[in-house]
Coordinates of C-alpha atoms and ligand atoms in Angstrom, one line a residue:
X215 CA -32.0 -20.6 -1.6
X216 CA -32.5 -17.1 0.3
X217 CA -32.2 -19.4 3.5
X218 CA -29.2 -20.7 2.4
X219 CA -27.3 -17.3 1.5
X220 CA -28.1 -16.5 4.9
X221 CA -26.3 -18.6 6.1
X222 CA -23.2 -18.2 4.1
X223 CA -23.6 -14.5 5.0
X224 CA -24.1 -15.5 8.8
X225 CA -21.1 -17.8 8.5
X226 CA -19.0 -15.0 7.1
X227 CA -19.9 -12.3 9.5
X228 CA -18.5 -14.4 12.1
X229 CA -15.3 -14.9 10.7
X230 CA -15.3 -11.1 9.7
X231 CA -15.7 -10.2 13.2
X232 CA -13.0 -12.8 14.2
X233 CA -10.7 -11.0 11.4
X234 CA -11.3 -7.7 12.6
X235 CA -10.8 -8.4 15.9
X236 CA -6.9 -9.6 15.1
X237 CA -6.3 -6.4 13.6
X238 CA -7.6 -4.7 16.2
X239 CA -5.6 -6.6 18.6
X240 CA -2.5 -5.8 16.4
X241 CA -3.3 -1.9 16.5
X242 CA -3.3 -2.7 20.1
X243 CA 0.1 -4.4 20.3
X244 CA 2.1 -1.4 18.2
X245 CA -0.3 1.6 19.6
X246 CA -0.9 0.9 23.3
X247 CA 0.3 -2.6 24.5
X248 CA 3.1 -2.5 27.2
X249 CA 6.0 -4.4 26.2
X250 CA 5.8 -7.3 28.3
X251 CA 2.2 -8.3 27.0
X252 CA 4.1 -9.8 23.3
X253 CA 3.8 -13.0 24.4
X254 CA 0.1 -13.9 25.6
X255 CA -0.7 -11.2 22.7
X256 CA 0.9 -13.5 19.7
X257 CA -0.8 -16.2 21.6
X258 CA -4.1 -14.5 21.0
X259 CA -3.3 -13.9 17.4
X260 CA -2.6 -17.2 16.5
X261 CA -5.9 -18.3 18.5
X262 CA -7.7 -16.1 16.4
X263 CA -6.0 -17.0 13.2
X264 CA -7.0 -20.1 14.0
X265 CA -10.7 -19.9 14.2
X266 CA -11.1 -17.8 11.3
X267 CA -9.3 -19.9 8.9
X268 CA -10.9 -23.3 10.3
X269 CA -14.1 -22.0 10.0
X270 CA -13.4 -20.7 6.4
X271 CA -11.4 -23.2 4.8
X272 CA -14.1 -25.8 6.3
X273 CA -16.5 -28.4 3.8
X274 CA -19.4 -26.6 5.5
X275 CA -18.4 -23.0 3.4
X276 CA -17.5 -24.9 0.4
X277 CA -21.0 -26.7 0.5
X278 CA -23.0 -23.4 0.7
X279 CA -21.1 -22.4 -2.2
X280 CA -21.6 -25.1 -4.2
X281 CA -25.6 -25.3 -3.7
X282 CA -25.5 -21.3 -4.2
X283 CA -24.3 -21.7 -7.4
X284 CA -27.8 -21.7 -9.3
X285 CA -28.9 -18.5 -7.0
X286 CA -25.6 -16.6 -8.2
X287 CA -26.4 -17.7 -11.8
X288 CA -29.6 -16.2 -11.4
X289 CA -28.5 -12.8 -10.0
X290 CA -27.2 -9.7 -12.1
X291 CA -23.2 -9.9 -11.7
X292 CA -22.7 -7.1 -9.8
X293 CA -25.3 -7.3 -7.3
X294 CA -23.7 -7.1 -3.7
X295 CA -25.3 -10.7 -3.8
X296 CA -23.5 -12.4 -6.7
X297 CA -20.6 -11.0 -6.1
X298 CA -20.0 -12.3 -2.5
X299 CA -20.7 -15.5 -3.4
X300 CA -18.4 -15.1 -6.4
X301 CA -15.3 -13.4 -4.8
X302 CA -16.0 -16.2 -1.5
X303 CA -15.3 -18.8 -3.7
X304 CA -12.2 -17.6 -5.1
X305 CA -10.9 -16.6 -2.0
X306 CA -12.0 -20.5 -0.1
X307 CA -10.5 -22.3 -3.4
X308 CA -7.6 -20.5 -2.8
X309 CA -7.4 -21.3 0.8
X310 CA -7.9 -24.6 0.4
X311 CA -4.8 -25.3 -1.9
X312 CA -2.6 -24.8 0.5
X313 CA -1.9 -27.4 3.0
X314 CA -1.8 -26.3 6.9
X315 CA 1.7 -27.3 7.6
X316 CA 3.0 -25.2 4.9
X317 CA 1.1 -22.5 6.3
X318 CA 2.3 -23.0 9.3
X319 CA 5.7 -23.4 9.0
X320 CA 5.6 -20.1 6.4
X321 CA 4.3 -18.3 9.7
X322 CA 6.8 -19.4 11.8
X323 CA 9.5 -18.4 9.0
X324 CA 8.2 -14.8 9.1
X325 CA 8.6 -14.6 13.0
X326 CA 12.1 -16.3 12.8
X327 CA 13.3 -14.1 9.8
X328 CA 12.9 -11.0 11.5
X329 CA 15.4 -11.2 14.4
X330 CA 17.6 -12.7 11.9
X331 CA 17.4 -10.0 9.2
X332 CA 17.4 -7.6 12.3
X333 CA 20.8 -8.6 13.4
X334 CA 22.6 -9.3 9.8
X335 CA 21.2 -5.6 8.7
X336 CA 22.7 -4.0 12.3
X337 CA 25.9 -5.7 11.5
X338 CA 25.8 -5.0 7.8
X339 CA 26.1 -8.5 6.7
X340 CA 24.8 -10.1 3.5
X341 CA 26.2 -13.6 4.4
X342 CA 24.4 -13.9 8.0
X343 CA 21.3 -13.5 6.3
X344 CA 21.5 -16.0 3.0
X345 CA 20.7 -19.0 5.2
X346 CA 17.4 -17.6 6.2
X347 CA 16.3 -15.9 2.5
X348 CA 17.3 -19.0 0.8
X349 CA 14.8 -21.3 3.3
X350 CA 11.9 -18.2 2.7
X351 CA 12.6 -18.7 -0.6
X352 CA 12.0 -22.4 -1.0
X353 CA 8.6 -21.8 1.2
X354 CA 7.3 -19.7 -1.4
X355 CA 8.3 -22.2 -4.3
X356 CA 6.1 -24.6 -2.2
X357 CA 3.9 -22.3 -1.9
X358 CA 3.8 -21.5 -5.6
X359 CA 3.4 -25.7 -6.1
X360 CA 0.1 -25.6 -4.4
X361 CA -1.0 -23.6 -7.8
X362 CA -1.4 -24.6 -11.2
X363 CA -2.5 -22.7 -13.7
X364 CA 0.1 -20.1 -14.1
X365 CA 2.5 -18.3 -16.6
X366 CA 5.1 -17.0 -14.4
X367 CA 5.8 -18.5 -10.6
X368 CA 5.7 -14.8 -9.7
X369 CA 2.1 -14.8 -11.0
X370 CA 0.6 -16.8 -8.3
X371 CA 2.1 -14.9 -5.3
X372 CA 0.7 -11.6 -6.9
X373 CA -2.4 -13.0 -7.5
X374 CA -2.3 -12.5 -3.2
X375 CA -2.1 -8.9 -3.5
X376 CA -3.6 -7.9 -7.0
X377 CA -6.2 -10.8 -8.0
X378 CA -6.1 -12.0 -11.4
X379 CA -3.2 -9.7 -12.8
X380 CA -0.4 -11.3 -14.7
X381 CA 3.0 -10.6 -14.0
X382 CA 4.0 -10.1 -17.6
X383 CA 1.4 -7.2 -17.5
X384 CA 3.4 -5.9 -14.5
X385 CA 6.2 -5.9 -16.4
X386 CA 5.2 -4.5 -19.5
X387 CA 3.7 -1.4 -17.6
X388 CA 7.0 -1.4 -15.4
X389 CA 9.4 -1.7 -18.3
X390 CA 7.6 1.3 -19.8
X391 CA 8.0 3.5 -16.9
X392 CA 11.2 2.9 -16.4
X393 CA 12.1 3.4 -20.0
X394 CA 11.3 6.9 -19.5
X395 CA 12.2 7.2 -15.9
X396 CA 15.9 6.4 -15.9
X397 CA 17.1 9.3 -18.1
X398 CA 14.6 12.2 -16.3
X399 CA 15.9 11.4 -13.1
X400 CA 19.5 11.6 -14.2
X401 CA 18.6 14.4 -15.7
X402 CA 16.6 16.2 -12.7
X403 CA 17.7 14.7 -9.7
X404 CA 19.5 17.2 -7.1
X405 CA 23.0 16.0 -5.4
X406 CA 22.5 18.9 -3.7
X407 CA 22.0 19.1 0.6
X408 CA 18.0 19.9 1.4
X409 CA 17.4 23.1 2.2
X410 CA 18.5 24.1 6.0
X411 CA 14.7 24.9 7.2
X412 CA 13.8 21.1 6.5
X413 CA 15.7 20.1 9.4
X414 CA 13.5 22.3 11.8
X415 CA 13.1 22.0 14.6
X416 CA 9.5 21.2 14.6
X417 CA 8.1 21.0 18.0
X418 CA 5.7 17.6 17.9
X419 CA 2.9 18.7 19.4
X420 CA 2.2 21.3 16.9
X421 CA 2.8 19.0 14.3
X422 CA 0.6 16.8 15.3
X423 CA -2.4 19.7 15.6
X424 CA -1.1 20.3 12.1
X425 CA -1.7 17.1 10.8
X426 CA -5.5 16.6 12.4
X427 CA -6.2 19.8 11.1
X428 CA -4.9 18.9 7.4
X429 CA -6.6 15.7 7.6
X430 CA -9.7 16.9 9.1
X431 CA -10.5 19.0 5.7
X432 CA -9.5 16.0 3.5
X433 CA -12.7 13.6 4.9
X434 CA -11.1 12.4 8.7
X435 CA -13.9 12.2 10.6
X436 CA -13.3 12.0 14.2
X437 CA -16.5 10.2 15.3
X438 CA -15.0 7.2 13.2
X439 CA -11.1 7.6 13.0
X440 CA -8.9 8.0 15.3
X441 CA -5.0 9.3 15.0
X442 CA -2.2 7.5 17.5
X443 CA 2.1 7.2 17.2
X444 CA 3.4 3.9 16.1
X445 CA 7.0 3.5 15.0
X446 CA 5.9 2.4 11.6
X447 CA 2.8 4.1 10.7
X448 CA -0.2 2.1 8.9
X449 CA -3.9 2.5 9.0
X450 CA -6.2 -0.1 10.1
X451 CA -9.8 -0.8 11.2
X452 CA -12.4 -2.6 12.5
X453 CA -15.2 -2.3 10.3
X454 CA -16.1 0.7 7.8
X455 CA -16.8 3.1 10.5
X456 CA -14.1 2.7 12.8
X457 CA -10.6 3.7 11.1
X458 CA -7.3 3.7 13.4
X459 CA -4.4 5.8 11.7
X460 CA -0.9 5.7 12.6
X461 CA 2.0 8.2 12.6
X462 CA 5.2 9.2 14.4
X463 CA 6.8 12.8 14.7
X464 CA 10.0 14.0 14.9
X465 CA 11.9 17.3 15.6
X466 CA 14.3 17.9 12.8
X467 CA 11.1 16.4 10.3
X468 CA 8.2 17.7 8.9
X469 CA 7.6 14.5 6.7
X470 CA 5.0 13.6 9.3
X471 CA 2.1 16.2 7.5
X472 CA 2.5 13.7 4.4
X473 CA 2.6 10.3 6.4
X474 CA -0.8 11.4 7.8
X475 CA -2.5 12.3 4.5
X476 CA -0.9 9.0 3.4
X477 CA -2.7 7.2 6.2
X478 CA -5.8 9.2 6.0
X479 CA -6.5 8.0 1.8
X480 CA -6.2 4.6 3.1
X481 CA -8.7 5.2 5.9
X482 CA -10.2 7.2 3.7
X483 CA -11.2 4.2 1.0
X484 CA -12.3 1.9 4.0
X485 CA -14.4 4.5 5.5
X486 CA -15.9 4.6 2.3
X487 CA -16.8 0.9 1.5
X488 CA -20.8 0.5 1.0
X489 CA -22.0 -0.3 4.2
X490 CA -24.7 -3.0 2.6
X491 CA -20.8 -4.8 2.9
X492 CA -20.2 -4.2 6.0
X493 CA -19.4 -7.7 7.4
X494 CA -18.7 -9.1 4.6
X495 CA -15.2 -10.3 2.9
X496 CA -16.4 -8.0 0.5
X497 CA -16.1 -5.1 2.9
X498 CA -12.4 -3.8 2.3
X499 CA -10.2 -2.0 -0.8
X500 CA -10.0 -4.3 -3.6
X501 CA -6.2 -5.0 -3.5
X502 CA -3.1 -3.4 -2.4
X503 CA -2.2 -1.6 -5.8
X504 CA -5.6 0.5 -5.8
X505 CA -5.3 1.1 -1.8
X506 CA -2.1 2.8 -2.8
X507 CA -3.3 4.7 -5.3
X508 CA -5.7 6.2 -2.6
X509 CA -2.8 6.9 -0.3
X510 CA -0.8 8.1 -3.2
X511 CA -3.2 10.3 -4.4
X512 CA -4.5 12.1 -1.2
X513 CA -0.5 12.2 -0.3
X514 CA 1.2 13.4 -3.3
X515 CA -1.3 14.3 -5.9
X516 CA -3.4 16.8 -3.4
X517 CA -0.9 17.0 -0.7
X518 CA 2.4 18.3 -2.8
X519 CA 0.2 20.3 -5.2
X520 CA 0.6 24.1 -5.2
X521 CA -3.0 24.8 -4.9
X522 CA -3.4 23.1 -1.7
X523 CA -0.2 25.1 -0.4
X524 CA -1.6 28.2 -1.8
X525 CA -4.8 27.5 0.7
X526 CA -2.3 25.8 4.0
X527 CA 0.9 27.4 3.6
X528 CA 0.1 30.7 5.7
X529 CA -1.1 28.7 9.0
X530 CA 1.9 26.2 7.9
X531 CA 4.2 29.6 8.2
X532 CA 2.2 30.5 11.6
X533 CA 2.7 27.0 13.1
X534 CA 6.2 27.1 12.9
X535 CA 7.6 30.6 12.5
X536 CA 11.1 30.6 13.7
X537 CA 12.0 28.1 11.0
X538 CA 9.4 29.1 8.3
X539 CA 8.4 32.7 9.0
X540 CA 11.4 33.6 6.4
X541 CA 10.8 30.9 3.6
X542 CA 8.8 32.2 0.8
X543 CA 6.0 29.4 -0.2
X544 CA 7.9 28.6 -3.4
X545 CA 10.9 27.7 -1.6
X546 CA 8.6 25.3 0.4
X547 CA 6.9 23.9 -2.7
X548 CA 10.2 22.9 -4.4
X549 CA 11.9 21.7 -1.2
X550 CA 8.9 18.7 -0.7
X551 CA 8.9 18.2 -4.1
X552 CA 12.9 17.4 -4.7
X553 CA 13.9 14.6 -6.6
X554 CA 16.8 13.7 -5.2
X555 CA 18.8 9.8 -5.5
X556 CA 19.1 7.9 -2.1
X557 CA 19.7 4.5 -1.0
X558 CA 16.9 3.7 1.4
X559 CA 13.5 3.1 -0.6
X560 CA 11.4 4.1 2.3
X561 CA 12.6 7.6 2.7
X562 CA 13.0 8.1 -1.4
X563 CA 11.4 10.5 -3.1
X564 CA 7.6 10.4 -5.2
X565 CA 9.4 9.8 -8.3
X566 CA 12.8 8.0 -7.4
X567 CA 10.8 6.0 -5.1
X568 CA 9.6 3.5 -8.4
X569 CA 12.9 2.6 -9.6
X570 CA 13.3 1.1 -5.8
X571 CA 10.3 -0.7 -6.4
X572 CA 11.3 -2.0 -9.7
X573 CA 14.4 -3.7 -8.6
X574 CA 13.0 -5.3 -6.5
X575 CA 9.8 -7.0 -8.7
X576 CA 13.4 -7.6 -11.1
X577 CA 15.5 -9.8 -8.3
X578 CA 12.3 -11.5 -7.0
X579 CA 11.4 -13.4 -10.3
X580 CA 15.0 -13.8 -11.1
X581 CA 15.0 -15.3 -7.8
X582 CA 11.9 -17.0 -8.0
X583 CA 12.5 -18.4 -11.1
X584 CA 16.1 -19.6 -10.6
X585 CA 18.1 -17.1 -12.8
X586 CA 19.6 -15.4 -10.0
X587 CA 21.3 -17.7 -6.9
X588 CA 21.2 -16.2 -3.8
X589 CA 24.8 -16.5 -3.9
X590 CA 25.0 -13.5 -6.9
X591 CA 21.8 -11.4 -4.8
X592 CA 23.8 -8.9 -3.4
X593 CA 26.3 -8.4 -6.5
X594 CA 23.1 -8.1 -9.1
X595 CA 21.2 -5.5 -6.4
X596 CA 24.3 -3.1 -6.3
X597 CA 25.1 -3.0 -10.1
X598 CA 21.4 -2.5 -11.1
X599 CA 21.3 -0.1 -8.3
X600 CA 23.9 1.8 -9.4
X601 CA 22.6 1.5 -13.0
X602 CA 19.2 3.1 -12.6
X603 CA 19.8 5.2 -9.6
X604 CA 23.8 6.5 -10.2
X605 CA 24.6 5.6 -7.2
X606 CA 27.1 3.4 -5.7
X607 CA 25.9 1.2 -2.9
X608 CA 28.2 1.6 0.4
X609 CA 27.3 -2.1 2.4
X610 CA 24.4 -3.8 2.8
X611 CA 22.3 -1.9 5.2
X612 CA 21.8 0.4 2.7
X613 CA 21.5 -2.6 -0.2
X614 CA 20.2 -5.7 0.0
X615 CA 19.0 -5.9 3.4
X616 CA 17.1 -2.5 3.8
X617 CA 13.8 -4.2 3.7
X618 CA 11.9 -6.8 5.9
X619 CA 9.9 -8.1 3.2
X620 CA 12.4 -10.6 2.4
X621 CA 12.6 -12.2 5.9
X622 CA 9.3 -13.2 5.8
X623 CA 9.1 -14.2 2.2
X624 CA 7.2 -10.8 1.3
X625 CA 7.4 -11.9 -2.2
X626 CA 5.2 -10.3 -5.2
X627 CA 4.0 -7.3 -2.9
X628 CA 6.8 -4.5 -3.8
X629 CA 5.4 -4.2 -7.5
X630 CA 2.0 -2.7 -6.4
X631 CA 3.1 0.5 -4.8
X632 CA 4.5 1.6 -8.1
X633 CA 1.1 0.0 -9.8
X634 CA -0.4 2.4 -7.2
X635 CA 1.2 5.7 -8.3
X636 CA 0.5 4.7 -12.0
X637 CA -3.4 3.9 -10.6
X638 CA -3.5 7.5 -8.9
X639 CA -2.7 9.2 -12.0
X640 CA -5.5 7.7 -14.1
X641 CA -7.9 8.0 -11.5
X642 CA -6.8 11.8 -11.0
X643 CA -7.2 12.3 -14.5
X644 CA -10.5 10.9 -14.9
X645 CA -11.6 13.0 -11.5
X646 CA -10.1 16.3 -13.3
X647 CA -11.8 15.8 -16.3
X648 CA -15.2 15.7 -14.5
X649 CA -14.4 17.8 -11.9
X650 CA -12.0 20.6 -13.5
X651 CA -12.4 22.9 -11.0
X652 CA -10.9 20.8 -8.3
X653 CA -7.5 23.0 -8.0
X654 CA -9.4 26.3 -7.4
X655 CA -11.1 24.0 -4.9
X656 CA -8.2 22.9 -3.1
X657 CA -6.9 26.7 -2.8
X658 CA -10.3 27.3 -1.1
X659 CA -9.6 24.4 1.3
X660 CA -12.0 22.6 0.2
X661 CA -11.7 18.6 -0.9
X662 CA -15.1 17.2 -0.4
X663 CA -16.4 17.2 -3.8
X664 CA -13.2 15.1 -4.7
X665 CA -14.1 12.8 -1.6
X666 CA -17.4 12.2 -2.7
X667 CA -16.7 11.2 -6.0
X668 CA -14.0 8.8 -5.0
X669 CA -16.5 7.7 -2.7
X670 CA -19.2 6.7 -4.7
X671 CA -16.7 5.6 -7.9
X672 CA -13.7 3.5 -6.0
X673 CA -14.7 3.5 -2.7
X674 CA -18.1 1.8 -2.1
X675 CA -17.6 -1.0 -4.4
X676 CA -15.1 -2.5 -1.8
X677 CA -14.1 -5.9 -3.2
X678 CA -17.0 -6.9 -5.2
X679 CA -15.1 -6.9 -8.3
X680 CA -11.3 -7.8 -9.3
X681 CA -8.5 -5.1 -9.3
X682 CA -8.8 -5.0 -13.0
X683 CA -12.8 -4.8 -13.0
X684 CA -12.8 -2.3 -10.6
X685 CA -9.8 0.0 -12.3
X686 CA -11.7 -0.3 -15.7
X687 CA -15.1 1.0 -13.8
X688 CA -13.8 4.0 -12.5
X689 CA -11.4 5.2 -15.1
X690 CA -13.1 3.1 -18.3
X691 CA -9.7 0.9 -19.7
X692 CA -6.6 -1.1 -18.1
X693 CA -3.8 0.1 -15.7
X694 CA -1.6 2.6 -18.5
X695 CA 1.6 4.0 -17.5
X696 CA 1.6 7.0 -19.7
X697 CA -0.6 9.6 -17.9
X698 CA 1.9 9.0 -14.8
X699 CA 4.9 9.4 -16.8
X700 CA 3.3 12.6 -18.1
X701 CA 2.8 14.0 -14.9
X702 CA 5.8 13.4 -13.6
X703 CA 7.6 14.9 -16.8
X704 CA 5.2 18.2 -16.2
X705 CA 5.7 18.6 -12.5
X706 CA 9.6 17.9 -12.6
X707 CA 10.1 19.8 -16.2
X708 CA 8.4 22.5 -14.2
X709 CA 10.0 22.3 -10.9
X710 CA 14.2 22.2 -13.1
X711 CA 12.8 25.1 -15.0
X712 CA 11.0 27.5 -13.5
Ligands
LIG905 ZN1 0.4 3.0 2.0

């Protein structure tokens, strides 16, 4: 039996490597590639792609499974063993549902859908785009035909990014939030302009020496991460100890000091994964919801707190003092911390930033399940915009077709970056309560005993265990949208009052 894990395992490091490799290959494309390389490159990827999947999907994988069956029975569940074999099976059972032509031709739709969406959001135009949603949107219907045993058609597409959770949970937990979110952000939201010395100018080179140095103290380790521009930062890797972040800079912006602590917590949880995984499917966050809470947290939780500004905001001043020398650190604190309504989701605010999210998860099972027509899309995005966020939307470039999701079918995904800054919350909380001395540590600079014990709780389980299993082991119950509401209501109440 040992004989034959080995050679699932064996089987699996190959198509790991083969994985790994695309990513790296795509790091390579947005960090370093010139221009004129797209071609062969998507070439590669597909070749890749390929591979991998052939060599997963194949009978040869399914059989190991199947005759590994008695040694999983025999294992304790969460040994690294059981829980490969466990979390394989899933994922090949999965893979095997779905025919290759559908996958195909739901690959091509994403590469077509972009240039489209491209030009119909340059041009502002709704109408130039239907054609190409409504053909994304019958893919994933096909897709979601491939599946069976579900509630909700909007359950088996987040089953992709958040294994095993319902999407009447989602709701329930979303419905709550926004319950209480609505009226405190009428209530507290600014209409006011930001403050003059947001604009800068920040030269980039100091910002960037800013943002290693910030990241640096936070667990970036530079003999296994590495920092690089893109246009749309992400973090990505090639195994646990080999972590490529992403950022960009700009003059009149200082926003790049939180999209590198963003970055970093994702690196941060990969860097982290037990490296008994490494190689294994296993050896990666546990789904997109918790990867966000890492981001979240390291971002917004540690990075717009006033004890870590207490310890940074002197050499922050000394960086840059022609536009900060003058700015008391108070002044600072509330201007990163504004809640302020605006139309494009990416550039929103900690806590506006949800009731983007939310409309979204709304439309896409109205969509998905046939209650909205694509016809009515843009109508039912700019009421319930206006509704939850008071704003009136001006055309669609700031509506309906802000986002590429859409254009290649990103359906189910939006939901788990608001499931992520619920997840932060309770993990924070249950950190705190272990750790309550973690503020007077963050004034001291210091943020390794916080590291660590993300480390060893979230971090090194990878994906042995489902989203839910994994959230109940580090914080002890389910995803709860209460503490987040709480801490939103402090640090805003605090922020209007004070
Ligand atoms: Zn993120």
């Amino acid at each position: 039996m040992e004989q034959r894990y080995a050679e699932l395992k064996a089987r699996l490091a190959q198509i790991f490597d083969l994985r790994r490799t695309q990513e790296l290959l795509f790091w390579d494309q947005t960090v370093m590639m010139p221009p004129a390389g797209a071609a062969v490159r998507s070439a590669q990827l597909s070749t890749l792609d390929q591979i991998a999947h052939g060599l997963f999907v194949s009978d040869e994988t399914g059989g190991l499974l199947e005759e590994l069956r008695p040694y999983e029975e025999s294992l304790p569940y969460e040994s690294d063993e059981a829980s490969l074999i466990r979390v394989t099976r899933r994922d090949w059972e999965k893979a095997r549902r779905v025919p290759a032509d559908l996958a195909a031709e739901m690959v091509r739709a994403v590469s077509e859908g972009q240039e489209i969406w491209a030009k119909a959001r340059e041009e502002a135009n709704y109408e130039l785009f239907r054609p190409h949603l409504q053909h994304a949107l019958e893919l994933k219907l096909r897709y979601v035909d491939c599946f069976e045993d579900y509630d909700d058609p909007y359950d088996v597409l987040l089953d992709d990014f958040e294994r095993g959770m319902k999407t009447a949970e989602v709701r329930a937990v979303l419905d709550d939030l926004k319950a209480e979110l609505v009226p405190l952000i009428a209530e507290v939201g600014s209409s006011e302009p930001d403050e003059p010395f947001m604009s800068g100018p920040f030269p980039v080179g100091a910002q960037h020496d800013l943002s290693l140095h910030l990241i640096e103290r936070l667990g970036y380790d530079p003999r296994c991460f590495r920092l690089d521009l893109t246009a749309h930062p992400f973090a990505a890797h090639s195994g646990t100890q080999d972590i490529r972040l992403t950022t960009r800079y700009v003059e009149n912006d200082l926003s790049s000091l939180f999209t590198a602590m963003h970055e970093c917590g994702h690196g941060l949880y990969e860097h982290g994964v037990s490296q008994a995984l490494e190689r294994t499917p296993l050896a990666t966050g546990v789904s997109y919801a918790l990867h966000e809470s890492q981001s979240r947290l390291w971002e917004n939780i540690v990075g717009r707190s006033r004890p870590f500004w207490n310890h940074f905001y002197p050499r922050l001043q000394k960086t840059f003092p022609d536009v900060l020398g003058n700015v008391d650190q108070e002044r600072w604190y509330r201007a990163i911390n504004r809640v302020k309504p605006s139309y494009i989701r990416v550039d929103a605010d900690e806590a506006t930033y949800n009731l983007h999210v939310i409309l979204r998860f709304e439309l896409e099972q109205e969509m998905l399940s046939g209650r909205l027509a694509l016809t009515d899309l843009r109508e039912a995005w700019n009421a319930r915009f206006e509704e939850y966020l008071g704003l009136p939307v001006p055309n669609d470039s700031l509506g309906v077709l802000q986002d590429v999701h859409w254009a290649g079918a990103g359906f189910g995904y939006f939901s788990t970056y608001t499931l992520g800054n619920i997840m932060s919350v309770q993990i924070w909380e249950k950190a705190l309560s272990e750790l309550p001395d973690l503020p007077e540590q963050f004034e001291a600079g210091e943020f390794g005993q916080l590291h660590e014990w993300l480390r060893t709780r979230l971090y090194a389980l990878g994906r042995k265990f489902t989203p839910k299993e994994t959230l109940e082991r580090v914080v002890g119950g389910p995803i709860d949208a209460a503490p987040y509401v709480r801490y939103l209501k402090d640090k805003l109440g605090a922020l209007t009052t004070a």
